[in-house]
């Protein structure tokens, strides 16, 4: 049952993180970017700390390695990733940004080769990751001319976000600490929020006066703080421990599907042929990476289906 649990959690994570792009895009109309991300994790961090106090026996880190784990999570997975991403998206297109962010699994593979030799992928696995990247590019339909335009700084910032997240996911796996997931998540969020508030205060264009509190702004903040942050990262760190950094970061290939579906459902965006083709290529890449696990699982699924048919007779 744990296999099916992991699959279900993976799909939920892809759904909440994919649809979060829509909420981010909506929220940037009302918030300065880094301050937006900081307030998001103020709320999420307080919620998760309360949950850690309730659900665990150790609601705060104690050892050096535990604080190191929180430091890596708060600095790379929370602060660096979101600050670079939110600012970068202001200077480049969403399509270009989504292609760059989808490099995260490839970057994770590279970092894992340096820090986690046991996590290395085979040549076929690397090919699957690259095939997934092609699928995201087809889905996003970036303009080749725009990719080389003057927004190169924005693209570099988004690339820095993807690299920060990839490195953070590998390093948190490497650190030997027995800190509960809830506690690690809560303190990482709070640390990340403090760091982003510092960055926001250093940016002249960002201030509390620049925020426009509207129902749409509250809705975007609530969804990002609770669903995408508190719940999403709780699932992420759980799966990171079970699957490892390479497999869990494949969520970068699946999340765009939910981004497209949420855009179609809430914003009336059309899912065209390129979107469907992109989905199929992403799925093919995922199957190539997980070919051995799928080969082991198919006979079990086939046996389960046959057993259900026989029982109905």
PDB file of C-alpha atoms in Angstrom, residues 1-283:
ATOM      1  CA  UNK A   1       0.000   0.000   0.000  1.00  0.00           C
ATOM      2  CA  UNK A   2       2.950   2.349   0.573  1.00  0.00           C
ATOM      3  CA  UNK A   3       3.630   2.374  -3.190  1.00  0.00           C
ATOM      4  CA  UNK A   4       0.100   3.617  -3.921  1.00  0.00           C
ATOM      5  CA  UNK A   5       0.337   6.094  -1.053  1.00  0.00           C
ATOM      6  CA  UNK A   6       3.486   7.582  -2.578  1.00  0.00           C
ATOM      7  CA  UNK A   7       1.841   7.844  -6.008  1.00  0.00           C
ATOM      8  CA  UNK A   8      -1.246   9.535  -4.543  1.00  0.00           C
ATOM      9  CA  UNK A   9       0.841  12.036  -2.574  1.00  0.00           C
ATOM     10  CA  UNK A  10       2.977  12.729  -5.652  1.00  0.00           C
ATOM     11  CA  UNK A  11      -0.140  13.591  -7.683  1.00  0.00           C
ATOM     12  CA  UNK A  12      -1.521  15.824  -4.903  1.00  0.00           C
ATOM     13  CA  UNK A  13       1.809  17.645  -4.659  1.00  0.00           C
ATOM     14  CA  UNK A  14       1.924  18.200  -8.422  1.00  0.00           C
ATOM     15  CA  UNK A  15      -1.656  19.510  -8.322  1.00  0.00           C
ATOM     16  CA  UNK A  16      -1.152  22.055  -5.528  1.00  0.00           C
ATOM     17  CA  UNK A  17       2.220  23.240  -6.822  1.00  0.00           C
ATOM     18  CA  UNK A  18       1.034  23.378 -10.428  1.00  0.00           C
ATOM     19  CA  UNK A  19      -2.075  25.400  -9.630  1.00  0.00           C
ATOM     20  CA  UNK A  20       0.039  27.666  -7.405  1.00  0.00           C
ATOM     21  CA  UNK A  21       1.489  29.318 -10.523  1.00  0.00           C
ATOM     22  CA  UNK A  22      -1.952  30.733 -11.233  1.00  0.00           C
ATOM     23  CA  UNK A  23      -2.257  32.027  -7.667  1.00  0.00           C
ATOM     24  CA  UNK A  24       1.219  33.583  -7.832  1.00  0.00           C
ATOM     25  CA  UNK A  25       0.402  35.307 -11.101  1.00  0.00           C
ATOM     26  CA  UNK A  26      -2.801  36.705  -9.607  1.00  0.00           C
ATOM     27  CA  UNK A  27      -1.120  37.797  -6.385  1.00  0.00           C
ATOM     28  CA  UNK A  28       1.677  39.707  -8.106  1.00  0.00           C
ATOM     29  CA  UNK A  29      -0.948  42.249  -9.182  1.00  0.00           C
ATOM     30  CA  UNK A  30      -1.397  43.196  -5.513  1.00  0.00           C
ATOM     31  CA  UNK A  31       1.953  42.502  -3.775  1.00  0.00           C
ATOM     32  CA  UNK A  32       5.624  43.407  -4.342  1.00  0.00           C
ATOM     33  CA  UNK A  33       7.291  40.094  -5.285  1.00  0.00           C
ATOM     34  CA  UNK A  34       9.725  39.330  -2.440  1.00  0.00           C
ATOM     35  CA  UNK A  35       7.377  40.760   0.203  1.00  0.00           C
ATOM     36  CA  UNK A  36       4.619  38.596  -1.289  1.00  0.00           C
ATOM     37  CA  UNK A  37       6.757  35.482  -0.820  1.00  0.00           C
ATOM     38  CA  UNK A  38       7.830  36.563   2.683  1.00  0.00           C
ATOM     39  CA  UNK A  39       4.272  37.122   3.967  1.00  0.00           C
ATOM     40  CA  UNK A  40       3.258  33.829   2.374  1.00  0.00           C
ATOM     41  CA  UNK A  41       5.785  32.010   4.549  1.00  0.00           C
ATOM     42  CA  UNK A  42       5.026  34.102   7.636  1.00  0.00           C
ATOM     43  CA  UNK A  43       1.547  32.602   7.522  1.00  0.00           C
ATOM     44  CA  UNK A  44       2.633  29.112   6.479  1.00  0.00           C
ATOM     45  CA  UNK A  45       5.449  28.990   9.039  1.00  0.00           C
ATOM     46  CA  UNK A  46       3.202  29.966  11.966  1.00  0.00           C
ATOM     47  CA  UNK A  47       0.602  27.409  10.897  1.00  0.00           C
ATOM     48  CA  UNK A  48       3.181  24.650  10.595  1.00  0.00           C
ATOM     49  CA  UNK A  49       4.848  25.519  13.905  1.00  0.00           C
ATOM     50  CA  UNK A  50       1.472  25.230  15.630  1.00  0.00           C
ATOM     51  CA  UNK A  51       0.925  21.882  13.941  1.00  0.00           C
ATOM     52  CA  UNK A  52       4.427  20.714  14.960  1.00  0.00           C
ATOM     53  CA  UNK A  53       3.713  21.586  18.598  1.00  0.00           C
ATOM     54  CA  UNK A  54       0.459  19.621  18.379  1.00  0.00           C
ATOM     55  CA  UNK A  55       1.607  16.599  16.346  1.00  0.00           C
ATOM     56  CA  UNK A  56       5.208  15.960  17.454  1.00  0.00           C
ATOM     57  CA  UNK A  57       7.139  15.535  20.668  1.00  0.00           C
ATOM     58  CA  UNK A  58       9.980  17.738  19.406  1.00  0.00           C
ATOM     59  CA  UNK A  59       8.678  21.041  18.118  1.00  0.00           C
ATOM     60  CA  UNK A  60      12.086  22.730  17.883  1.00  0.00           C
ATOM     61  CA  UNK A  61      15.572  21.659  16.687  1.00  0.00           C
ATOM     62  CA  UNK A  62      18.148  20.828  19.322  1.00  0.00           C
ATOM     63  CA  UNK A  63      21.317  19.412  17.823  1.00  0.00           C
ATOM     64  CA  UNK A  64      23.814  21.093  15.510  1.00  0.00           C
ATOM     65  CA  UNK A  65      22.788  18.891  12.560  1.00  0.00           C
ATOM     66  CA  UNK A  66      19.116  19.654  13.124  1.00  0.00           C
ATOM     67  CA  UNK A  67      19.747  23.389  12.998  1.00  0.00           C
ATOM     68  CA  UNK A  68      21.948  22.825   9.946  1.00  0.00           C
ATOM     69  CA  UNK A  69      19.064  21.009   8.270  1.00  0.00           C
ATOM     70  CA  UNK A  70      16.753  23.934   9.031  1.00  0.00           C
ATOM     71  CA  UNK A  71      19.391  26.368   7.773  1.00  0.00           C
ATOM     72  CA  UNK A  72      19.702  24.600   4.422  1.00  0.00           C
ATOM     73  CA  UNK A  73      15.940  24.272   4.043  1.00  0.00           C
ATOM     74  CA  UNK A  74      15.196  27.861   4.999  1.00  0.00           C
ATOM     75  CA  UNK A  75      17.995  29.365   2.917  1.00  0.00           C
ATOM     76  CA  UNK A  76      17.806  27.299  -0.301  1.00  0.00           C
ATOM     77  CA  UNK A  77      14.379  25.626  -0.497  1.00  0.00           C
ATOM     78  CA  UNK A  78      12.408  28.593   0.847  1.00  0.00           C
ATOM     79  CA  UNK A  79      14.207  31.942   0.678  1.00  0.00           C
ATOM     80  CA  UNK A  80      16.522  31.629  -2.321  1.00  0.00           C
ATOM     81  CA  UNK A  81      14.104  29.680  -4.495  1.00  0.00           C
ATOM     82  CA  UNK A  82      11.105  31.955  -3.964  1.00  0.00           C
ATOM     83  CA  UNK A  83      12.977  35.272  -3.972  1.00  0.00           C
ATOM     84  CA  UNK A  84      14.747  34.448  -7.237  1.00  0.00           C
ATOM     85  CA  UNK A  85      11.578  33.030  -8.800  1.00  0.00           C
ATOM     86  CA  UNK A  86       9.206  35.866  -7.860  1.00  0.00           C
ATOM     87  CA  UNK A  87      11.620  38.600  -8.947  1.00  0.00           C
ATOM     88  CA  UNK A  88      12.684  36.739 -12.079  1.00  0.00           C
ATOM     89  CA  UNK A  89       9.114  36.239 -13.279  1.00  0.00           C
ATOM     90  CA  UNK A  90       8.671  40.004 -13.338  1.00  0.00           C
ATOM     91  CA  UNK A  91      11.333  40.284 -16.031  1.00  0.00           C
ATOM     92  CA  UNK A  92      10.561  37.312 -18.257  1.00  0.00           C
ATOM     93  CA  UNK A  93       7.590  35.428 -19.666  1.00  0.00           C
ATOM     94  CA  UNK A  94       5.806  32.684 -17.763  1.00  0.00           C
ATOM     95  CA  UNK A  95       6.526  30.259 -20.611  1.00  0.00           C
ATOM     96  CA  UNK A  96      10.268  30.850 -20.484  1.00  0.00           C
ATOM     97  CA  UNK A  97      10.277  30.695 -16.674  1.00  0.00           C
ATOM     98  CA  UNK A  98       8.418  27.365 -16.619  1.00  0.00           C
ATOM     99  CA  UNK A  99      10.955  25.800 -18.994  1.00  0.00           C
ATOM    100  CA  UNK A 100      13.849  26.991 -16.826  1.00  0.00           C
ATOM    101  CA  UNK A 101      12.214  25.806 -13.571  1.00  0.00           C
ATOM    102  CA  UNK A 102      11.679  22.385 -15.135  1.00  0.00           C
ATOM    103  CA  UNK A 103      15.468  22.039 -15.235  1.00  0.00           C
ATOM    104  CA  UNK A 104      15.306  21.292 -11.502  1.00  0.00           C
ATOM    105  CA  UNK A 105      15.337  17.465 -11.871  1.00  0.00           C
ATOM    106  CA  UNK A 106      18.284  17.666 -14.276  1.00  0.00           C
ATOM    107  CA  UNK A 107      20.136  20.002 -11.913  1.00  0.00           C
ATOM    108  CA  UNK A 108      19.268  17.704  -9.018  1.00  0.00           C
ATOM    109  CA  UNK A 109      20.844  14.803 -10.891  1.00  0.00           C
ATOM    110  CA  UNK A 110      24.024  16.821 -11.332  1.00  0.00           C
ATOM    111  CA  UNK A 111      24.184  17.830  -7.663  1.00  0.00           C
ATOM    112  CA  UNK A 112      23.409  14.248  -6.602  1.00  0.00           C
ATOM    113  CA  UNK A 113      26.391  13.018  -8.618  1.00  0.00           C
ATOM    114  CA  UNK A 114      28.542  15.316  -6.476  1.00  0.00           C
ATOM    115  CA  UNK A 115      26.995  14.744  -3.044  1.00  0.00           C
ATOM    116  CA  UNK A 116      24.969  11.489  -3.199  1.00  0.00           C
ATOM    117  CA  UNK A 117      26.705   8.897  -5.380  1.00  0.00           C
ATOM    118  CA  UNK A 118      24.090   6.256  -4.457  1.00  0.00           C
ATOM    119  CA  UNK A 119      21.361   8.407  -6.049  1.00  0.00           C
ATOM    120  CA  UNK A 120      22.863   8.437  -9.540  1.00  0.00           C
ATOM    121  CA  UNK A 121      20.668   7.739 -12.549  1.00  0.00           C
ATOM    122  CA  UNK A 122      21.546   5.506 -15.474  1.00  0.00           C
ATOM    123  CA  UNK A 123      21.988   6.869 -19.000  1.00  0.00           C
ATOM    124  CA  UNK A 124      18.378   5.909 -19.752  1.00  0.00           C
ATOM    125  CA  UNK A 125      17.238   7.776 -16.660  1.00  0.00           C
ATOM    126  CA  UNK A 126      19.070  10.932 -17.719  1.00  0.00           C
ATOM    127  CA  UNK A 127      17.516  10.570 -21.186  1.00  0.00           C
ATOM    128  CA  UNK A 128      14.088  10.382 -19.534  1.00  0.00           C
ATOM    129  CA  UNK A 129      14.734  13.588 -17.610  1.00  0.00           C
ATOM    130  CA  UNK A 130      15.770  15.383 -20.789  1.00  0.00           C
ATOM    131  CA  UNK A 131      12.728  14.029 -22.620  1.00  0.00           C
ATOM    132  CA  UNK A 132      10.548  15.466 -19.872  1.00  0.00           C
ATOM    133  CA  UNK A 133      12.253  18.828 -20.354  1.00  0.00           C
ATOM    134  CA  UNK A 134      11.411  18.692 -24.070  1.00  0.00           C
ATOM    135  CA  UNK A 135       7.778  18.013 -23.136  1.00  0.00           C
ATOM    136  CA  UNK A 136       7.636  21.052 -20.855  1.00  0.00           C
ATOM    137  CA  UNK A 137       9.127  23.184 -23.648  1.00  0.00           C
ATOM    138  CA  UNK A 138       6.466  21.950 -26.084  1.00  0.00           C
ATOM    139  CA  UNK A 139       3.740  22.584 -23.506  1.00  0.00           C
ATOM    140  CA  UNK A 140       4.973  26.092 -22.716  1.00  0.00           C
ATOM    141  CA  UNK A 141       5.586  27.072 -26.357  1.00  0.00           C
ATOM    142  CA  UNK A 142       8.308  29.645 -25.600  1.00  0.00           C
ATOM    143  CA  UNK A 143       9.194  32.091 -28.356  1.00  0.00           C
ATOM    144  CA  UNK A 144      12.816  31.336 -29.413  1.00  0.00           C
ATOM    145  CA  UNK A 145      13.359  35.025 -30.162  1.00  0.00           C
ATOM    146  CA  UNK A 146      12.079  35.981 -26.715  1.00  0.00           C
ATOM    147  CA  UNK A 147      14.421  33.512 -25.022  1.00  0.00           C
ATOM    148  CA  UNK A 148      17.340  35.553 -26.385  1.00  0.00           C
ATOM    149  CA  UNK A 149      15.818  38.967 -25.709  1.00  0.00           C
ATOM    150  CA  UNK A 150      16.847  41.593 -23.154  1.00  0.00           C
ATOM    151  CA  UNK A 151      15.161  39.765 -20.262  1.00  0.00           C
ATOM    152  CA  UNK A 152      18.239  37.558 -19.845  1.00  0.00           C
ATOM    153  CA  UNK A 153      18.652  38.804 -16.250  1.00  0.00           C
ATOM    154  CA  UNK A 154      15.183  37.567 -15.390  1.00  0.00           C
ATOM    155  CA  UNK A 155      15.933  34.163 -16.898  1.00  0.00           C
ATOM    156  CA  UNK A 156      19.176  33.942 -14.950  1.00  0.00           C
ATOM    157  CA  UNK A 157      17.264  34.689 -11.741  1.00  0.00           C
ATOM    158  CA  UNK A 158      14.750  31.932 -12.505  1.00  0.00           C
ATOM    159  CA  UNK A 159      17.634  29.566 -13.259  1.00  0.00           C
ATOM    160  CA  UNK A 160      19.153  30.504  -9.902  1.00  0.00           C
ATOM    161  CA  UNK A 161      15.812  29.595  -8.287  1.00  0.00           C
ATOM    162  CA  UNK A 162      15.794  26.149  -9.915  1.00  0.00           C
ATOM    163  CA  UNK A 163      19.436  25.572  -8.953  1.00  0.00           C
ATOM    164  CA  UNK A 164      18.778  26.649  -5.345  1.00  0.00           C
ATOM    165  CA  UNK A 165      15.886  24.229  -4.991  1.00  0.00           C
ATOM    166  CA  UNK A 166      17.811  21.357  -6.597  1.00  0.00           C
ATOM    167  CA  UNK A 167      20.845  21.896  -4.376  1.00  0.00           C
ATOM    168  CA  UNK A 168      18.678  22.253  -1.279  1.00  0.00           C
ATOM    169  CA  UNK A 169      16.830  19.005  -1.922  1.00  0.00           C
ATOM    170  CA  UNK A 170      20.128  17.122  -2.273  1.00  0.00           C
ATOM    171  CA  UNK A 171      21.806  18.687   0.776  1.00  0.00           C
ATOM    172  CA  UNK A 172      18.813  18.086   3.067  1.00  0.00           C
ATOM    173  CA  UNK A 173      19.012  14.431   2.070  1.00  0.00           C
ATOM    174  CA  UNK A 174      22.719  14.343   2.914  1.00  0.00           C
ATOM    175  CA  UNK A 175      22.465  15.837   6.415  1.00  0.00           C
ATOM    176  CA  UNK A 176      22.098  13.206   9.135  1.00  0.00           C
ATOM    177  CA  UNK A 177      19.356  14.499  11.452  1.00  0.00           C
ATOM    178  CA  UNK A 178      16.299  12.874  13.037  1.00  0.00           C
ATOM    179  CA  UNK A 179      14.182  16.031  13.133  1.00  0.00           C
ATOM    180  CA  UNK A 180      10.436  15.449  12.544  1.00  0.00           C
ATOM    181  CA  UNK A 181       9.258  16.602   9.125  1.00  0.00           C
ATOM    182  CA  UNK A 182       6.704  19.000  10.610  1.00  0.00           C
ATOM    183  CA  UNK A 183       9.315  20.669  12.808  1.00  0.00           C
ATOM    184  CA  UNK A 184      11.868  20.937  10.020  1.00  0.00           C
ATOM    185  CA  UNK A 185       9.269  22.433   7.678  1.00  0.00           C
ATOM    186  CA  UNK A 186       7.980  24.969  10.211  1.00  0.00           C
ATOM    187  CA  UNK A 187      11.391  26.343  11.188  1.00  0.00           C
ATOM    188  CA  UNK A 188      12.630  26.349   7.582  1.00  0.00           C
ATOM    189  CA  UNK A 189       9.604  28.407   6.572  1.00  0.00           C
ATOM    190  CA  UNK A 190      10.077  30.873   9.415  1.00  0.00           C
ATOM    191  CA  UNK A 191      13.797  31.235   8.668  1.00  0.00           C
ATOM    192  CA  UNK A 192      13.063  31.637   4.959  1.00  0.00           C
ATOM    193  CA  UNK A 193      10.440  34.292   5.707  1.00  0.00           C
ATOM    194  CA  UNK A 194      12.890  36.284   7.871  1.00  0.00           C
ATOM    195  CA  UNK A 195      15.536  36.139   5.148  1.00  0.00           C
ATOM    196  CA  UNK A 196      13.059  37.276   2.486  1.00  0.00           C
ATOM    197  CA  UNK A 197      11.845  40.135   4.683  1.00  0.00           C
ATOM    198  CA  UNK A 198      15.471  41.257   4.862  1.00  0.00           C
ATOM    199  CA  UNK A 199      15.802  41.124   1.077  1.00  0.00           C
ATOM    200  CA  UNK A 200      12.478  42.937   0.646  1.00  0.00           C
ATOM    201  CA  UNK A 201      13.518  45.721   3.051  1.00  0.00           C
ATOM    202  CA  UNK A 202      16.660  46.264   0.982  1.00  0.00           C
ATOM    203  CA  UNK A 203      14.637  46.764  -2.205  1.00  0.00           C
ATOM    204  CA  UNK A 204      13.436  50.392  -2.546  1.00  0.00           C
ATOM    205  CA  UNK A 205      10.418  49.358  -4.624  1.00  0.00           C
ATOM    206  CA  UNK A 206       8.988  47.140  -1.872  1.00  0.00           C
ATOM    207  CA  UNK A 207       6.976  48.337   1.121  1.00  0.00           C
ATOM    208  CA  UNK A 208       3.810  47.489   3.006  1.00  0.00           C
ATOM    209  CA  UNK A 209       2.198  50.577   1.485  1.00  0.00           C
ATOM    210  CA  UNK A 210       2.534  49.000  -1.969  1.00  0.00           C
ATOM    211  CA  UNK A 211       0.195  46.125  -1.028  1.00  0.00           C
ATOM    212  CA  UNK A 212      -3.414  46.316  -2.202  1.00  0.00           C
ATOM    213  CA  UNK A 213      -5.575  44.149   0.068  1.00  0.00           C
ATOM    214  CA  UNK A 214      -8.482  42.948  -2.050  1.00  0.00           C
ATOM    215  CA  UNK A 215     -10.557  39.728  -1.906  1.00  0.00           C
ATOM    216  CA  UNK A 216      -8.426  38.379  -4.765  1.00  0.00           C
ATOM    217  CA  UNK A 217      -5.242  39.217  -2.850  1.00  0.00           C
ATOM    218  CA  UNK A 218      -6.508  37.428   0.267  1.00  0.00           C
ATOM    219  CA  UNK A 219      -7.559  34.399  -1.799  1.00  0.00           C
ATOM    220  CA  UNK A 220      -4.172  34.142  -3.493  1.00  0.00           C
ATOM    221  CA  UNK A 221      -2.325  34.499  -0.196  1.00  0.00           C
ATOM    222  CA  UNK A 222      -4.528  31.931   1.565  1.00  0.00           C
ATOM    223  CA  UNK A 223      -4.116  29.333  -1.178  1.00  0.00           C
ATOM    224  CA  UNK A 224      -0.366  29.785  -1.433  1.00  0.00           C
ATOM    225  CA  UNK A 225       0.178  29.831   2.345  1.00  0.00           C
ATOM    226  CA  UNK A 226      -2.001  26.866   3.270  1.00  0.00           C
ATOM    227  CA  UNK A 227      -2.285  24.548   0.257  1.00  0.00           C
ATOM    228  CA  UNK A 228       0.892  25.205  -1.718  1.00  0.00           C
ATOM    229  CA  UNK A 229       3.197  25.938   1.234  1.00  0.00           C
ATOM    230  CA  UNK A 230       2.085  24.264   4.484  1.00  0.00           C
ATOM    231  CA  UNK A 231       0.453  21.181   2.957  1.00  0.00           C
ATOM    232  CA  UNK A 232       2.622  21.081  -0.163  1.00  0.00           C
ATOM    233  CA  UNK A 233       5.974  21.133   1.622  1.00  0.00           C
ATOM    234  CA  UNK A 234       4.751  18.640   4.226  1.00  0.00           C
ATOM    235  CA  UNK A 235       4.093  16.207   1.369  1.00  0.00           C
ATOM    236  CA  UNK A 236       7.346  17.169  -0.348  1.00  0.00           C
ATOM    237  CA  UNK A 237       9.590  16.450   2.628  1.00  0.00           C
ATOM    238  CA  UNK A 238       7.757  13.193   3.336  1.00  0.00           C
ATOM    239  CA  UNK A 239       8.294  12.003  -0.243  1.00  0.00           C
ATOM    240  CA  UNK A 240      11.861  13.344  -0.275  1.00  0.00           C
ATOM    241  CA  UNK A 241      12.666  10.984   2.580  1.00  0.00           C
ATOM    242  CA  UNK A 242      10.927   8.033   0.859  1.00  0.00           C
ATOM    243  CA  UNK A 243      11.923   8.553  -2.779  1.00  0.00           C
ATOM    244  CA  UNK A 244      15.104  10.635  -2.776  1.00  0.00           C
ATOM    245  CA  UNK A 245      15.780  14.033  -4.393  1.00  0.00           C
ATOM    246  CA  UNK A 246      15.880  12.881  -8.039  1.00  0.00           C
ATOM    247  CA  UNK A 247      12.520  11.115  -8.123  1.00  0.00           C
ATOM    248  CA  UNK A 248      10.604  13.669  -6.059  1.00  0.00           C
ATOM    249  CA  UNK A 249      11.819  16.559  -8.208  1.00  0.00           C
ATOM    250  CA  UNK A 250      10.128  14.898 -11.180  1.00  0.00           C
ATOM    251  CA  UNK A 251       7.124  16.794  -9.840  1.00  0.00           C
ATOM    252  CA  UNK A 252       8.538  19.676 -11.917  1.00  0.00           C
ATOM    253  CA  UNK A 253       7.466  17.754 -15.027  1.00  0.00           C
ATOM    254  CA  UNK A 254       3.983  16.873 -13.793  1.00  0.00           C
ATOM    255  CA  UNK A 255       3.027  20.207 -12.191  1.00  0.00           C
ATOM    256  CA  UNK A 256       2.734  22.052 -15.556  1.00  0.00           C
ATOM    257  CA  UNK A 257      -0.113  19.712 -16.464  1.00  0.00           C
ATOM    258  CA  UNK A 258      -2.083  20.923 -13.463  1.00  0.00           C
ATOM    259  CA  UNK A 259      -1.054  24.500 -14.187  1.00  0.00           C
ATOM    260  CA  UNK A 260      -2.610  24.181 -17.650  1.00  0.00           C
ATOM    261  CA  UNK A 261      -5.736  22.467 -16.298  1.00  0.00           C
ATOM    262  CA  UNK A 262      -6.263  25.082 -13.568  1.00  0.00           C
ATOM    263  CA  UNK A 263      -5.759  27.839 -16.129  1.00  0.00           C
ATOM    264  CA  UNK A 264      -8.385  26.239 -18.366  1.00  0.00           C
ATOM    265  CA  UNK A 265     -10.829  25.696 -15.499  1.00  0.00           C
ATOM    266  CA  UNK A 266     -10.542  29.069 -13.721  1.00  0.00           C
ATOM    267  CA  UNK A 267      -9.283  31.408 -16.445  1.00  0.00           C
ATOM    268  CA  UNK A 268     -10.812  29.874 -19.569  1.00  0.00           C
ATOM    269  CA  UNK A 269      -7.421  29.210 -21.182  1.00  0.00           C
ATOM    270  CA  UNK A 270      -7.590  26.802 -24.124  1.00  0.00           C
ATOM    271  CA  UNK A 271      -5.744  23.466 -23.933  1.00  0.00           C
ATOM    272  CA  UNK A 272      -4.471  23.165 -27.522  1.00  0.00           C
ATOM    273  CA  UNK A 273      -2.708  20.398 -29.446  1.00  0.00           C
ATOM    274  CA  UNK A 274       0.732  21.538 -28.273  1.00  0.00           C
ATOM    275  CA  UNK A 275      -0.425  21.161 -24.676  1.00  0.00           C
ATOM    276  CA  UNK A 276      -1.634  17.602 -25.281  1.00  0.00           C
ATOM    277  CA  UNK A 277       1.591  16.679 -27.090  1.00  0.00           C
ATOM    278  CA  UNK A 278       3.613  18.183 -24.244  1.00  0.00           C
ATOM    279  CA  UNK A 279       1.683  16.092 -21.725  1.00  0.00           C
ATOM    280  CA  UNK A 280       2.406  12.909 -23.713  1.00  0.00           C
ATOM    281  CA  UNK A 281       6.124  13.675 -24.010  1.00  0.00           C
ATOM    282  CA  UNK A 282       6.359  14.417 -20.281  1.00  0.00           C
ATOM    283  CA  UNK A 283       4.600  11.146 -19.510  1.00  0.00           C
TER     284      UNK A 283
END
